[in-house]
Short mmCIF file of C-alpha atoms in Angstrom, two decimals:
data_model
loop_
_atom_site.label_atom_id
_atom_site.label_comp_id
_atom_site.label_asym_id
_atom_site.label_seq_id
_atom_site.Cartn_x
_atom_site.Cartn_y
_atom_site.Cartn_z
CA UNK U 262 163.76 56.28 5.77
CA UNK U 263 160.41 58.10 5.71
CA UNK U 264 160.33 61.88 6.22
CA UNK U 265 159.19 63.26 9.38
CA UNK U 266 156.31 64.88 7.58
CA UNK U 267 155.07 61.60 6.15
CA UNK U 268 155.29 59.95 9.48
CA UNK U 269 153.59 62.93 11.26
CA UNK U 270 150.76 62.71 8.73
CA UNK U 271 150.14 58.92 9.29
CA UNK U 272 150.31 59.35 13.06
CA UNK U 273 147.79 62.11 12.82
CA UNK U 274 145.38 59.92 10.78
CA UNK U 275 145.85 57.00 13.17
CA UNK U 276 145.07 59.17 16.29
CA UNK U 277 142.18 61.04 14.77
CA UNK U 278 139.66 58.25 15.44
CA UNK U 279 141.14 57.06 18.71
CA UNK U 280 140.70 60.62 20.24
CA UNK U 281 136.91 60.04 19.94
CA UNK U 282 137.16 56.75 21.85
CA UNK U 283 139.58 58.36 24.33
CA UNK U 284 137.32 61.33 24.93
CA UNK U 285 134.24 59.14 25.49
CA UNK U 286 136.16 56.92 27.92
CA UNK U 287 137.66 59.84 29.78
CA UNK U 288 134.44 61.67 30.13
CA UNK U 289 132.70 58.85 31.95
CA UNK U 290 133.79 61.16 34.73
CA UNK U 291 132.62 64.75 34.17
CA UNK U 292 135.23 67.20 33.14
CA UNK U 293 135.67 70.48 31.42
CA UNK U 294 137.50 70.93 28.12
CA UNK U 295 140.78 72.15 29.28
CA UNK U 296 141.22 69.46 31.86
CA UNK U 297 140.22 66.87 29.38
CA UNK U 298 142.92 68.23 27.04
CA UNK U 299 145.50 67.78 29.79
CA UNK U 300 144.31 64.29 30.67
CA UNK U 301 144.26 63.11 27.05
CA UNK U 302 147.85 64.56 26.53
CA UNK U 303 149.04 62.90 29.73
CA UNK U 304 147.71 59.58 28.43
CA UNK U 305 149.48 59.84 25.08
CA UNK U 306 146.69 61.49 22.98
CA UNK U 307 148.08 64.91 22.29
CA UNK U 308 145.31 66.93 20.78
CA UNK U 309 145.10 70.59 19.87
CA UNK U 310 142.41 72.70 21.53
CA UNK U 311 141.20 73.80 18.09
CA UNK U 312 140.50 70.13 17.35
CA UNK U 313 139.18 69.19 20.80
CA UNK U 314 136.38 71.81 21.37
CA UNK U 315 134.75 71.32 17.94
CA UNK U 316 134.88 67.44 18.65
CA UNK U 317 133.10 67.90 21.95
CA UNK U 318 130.47 70.01 20.34
CA UNK U 319 129.93 67.49 17.71
CA UNK U 320 129.76 64.67 20.09
CA UNK U 321 127.30 66.66 22.16
CA UNK U 322 125.12 67.28 19.03
CA UNK U 323 125.16 63.58 18.29
CA UNK U 324 123.89 62.87 21.76
CA UNK U 325 127.05 61.03 22.79
CA UNK U 326 127.83 63.75 25.48
CA UNK U 327 125.80 65.77 27.81
CA UNK U 328 127.01 69.05 29.24
CA UNK U 329 126.28 71.35 32.11
CA UNK U 330 127.60 74.79 33.09
CA UNK U 331 129.36 75.13 36.47
CA UNK U 332 128.89 78.74 37.56
CA UNK U 333 129.77 78.25 41.23
CA UNK U 334 133.46 79.11 40.45
CA UNK U 335 134.85 82.49 39.61
CA UNK U 336 135.07 81.50 35.93
CA UNK U 337 132.00 79.49 34.46
CA UNK U 338 133.09 76.15 32.96
CA UNK U 339 131.13 73.83 30.84
CA UNK U 340 131.39 70.24 32.09
CA UNK U 341 130.91 67.24 29.71
CA UNK U 342 129.92 63.75 30.55
CA UNK U 343 129.44 60.69 28.35
CA UNK U 344 125.70 59.97 27.93
CA UNK U 345 123.96 56.59 28.03
CA UNK U 346 123.97 56.55 24.24
CA UNK U 347 127.59 57.53 24.33
CA UNK U 348 128.40 54.57 26.58
CA UNK U 349 126.72 52.29 24.12
CA UNK U 350 128.69 53.63 21.19
CA UNK U 351 131.93 53.63 23.32
CA UNK U 352 131.30 49.83 23.94
CA UNK U 353 130.93 49.20 20.30
CA UNK U 354 133.94 51.24 19.39
CA UNK U 355 136.10 49.50 22.04
CA UNK U 356 134.95 46.15 20.70
CA UNK U 357 135.98 47.16 17.21
CA UNK U 358 139.27 48.49 18.45
CA UNK U 359 140.01 45.16 20.16
CA UNK U 360 139.14 43.27 16.94
CA UNK U 361 141.54 45.61 14.96
CA UNK U 362 144.40 44.89 17.47
CA UNK U 363 143.73 41.20 17.24
CA UNK U 364 143.89 41.40 13.49
CA UNK U 365 147.05 43.55 13.52
CA UNK U 366 148.74 41.26 15.89
CA UNK U 367 148.01 38.38 13.57
CA UNK U 368 149.37 40.21 10.54
CA UNK U 369 152.46 41.23 12.42
CA UNK U 370 153.20 37.78 13.64
CA UNK U 371 152.51 36.30 10.13
CA UNK U 372 149.61 34.19 11.16
CA UNK U 373 147.30 32.59 8.67
CA UNK U 374 143.54 32.95 9.06
#
């Protein structure tokens, strides 16, 4: 039986790439960081704030997200949204994710290729 630490490490590696896809998909509707954190967690993508905020900044620097400050509320919040380029990248990532799922299903079922 694998140790909890080994399993935790592999689960973290598995989710690391999917959180990018999940964030790009979720931010098709503008949202601020904390709300995104809650939404991702609610959909089975638990991510730490210390991981999410640098990720959002990196995706913005890559042109995959746009951002805008909302100063109308008592506390200013930075809202993020998937850019047109981010939509293109998301589509390619989703295609690849579907191909990986198909391949994994075949391996699990023992199908020959």
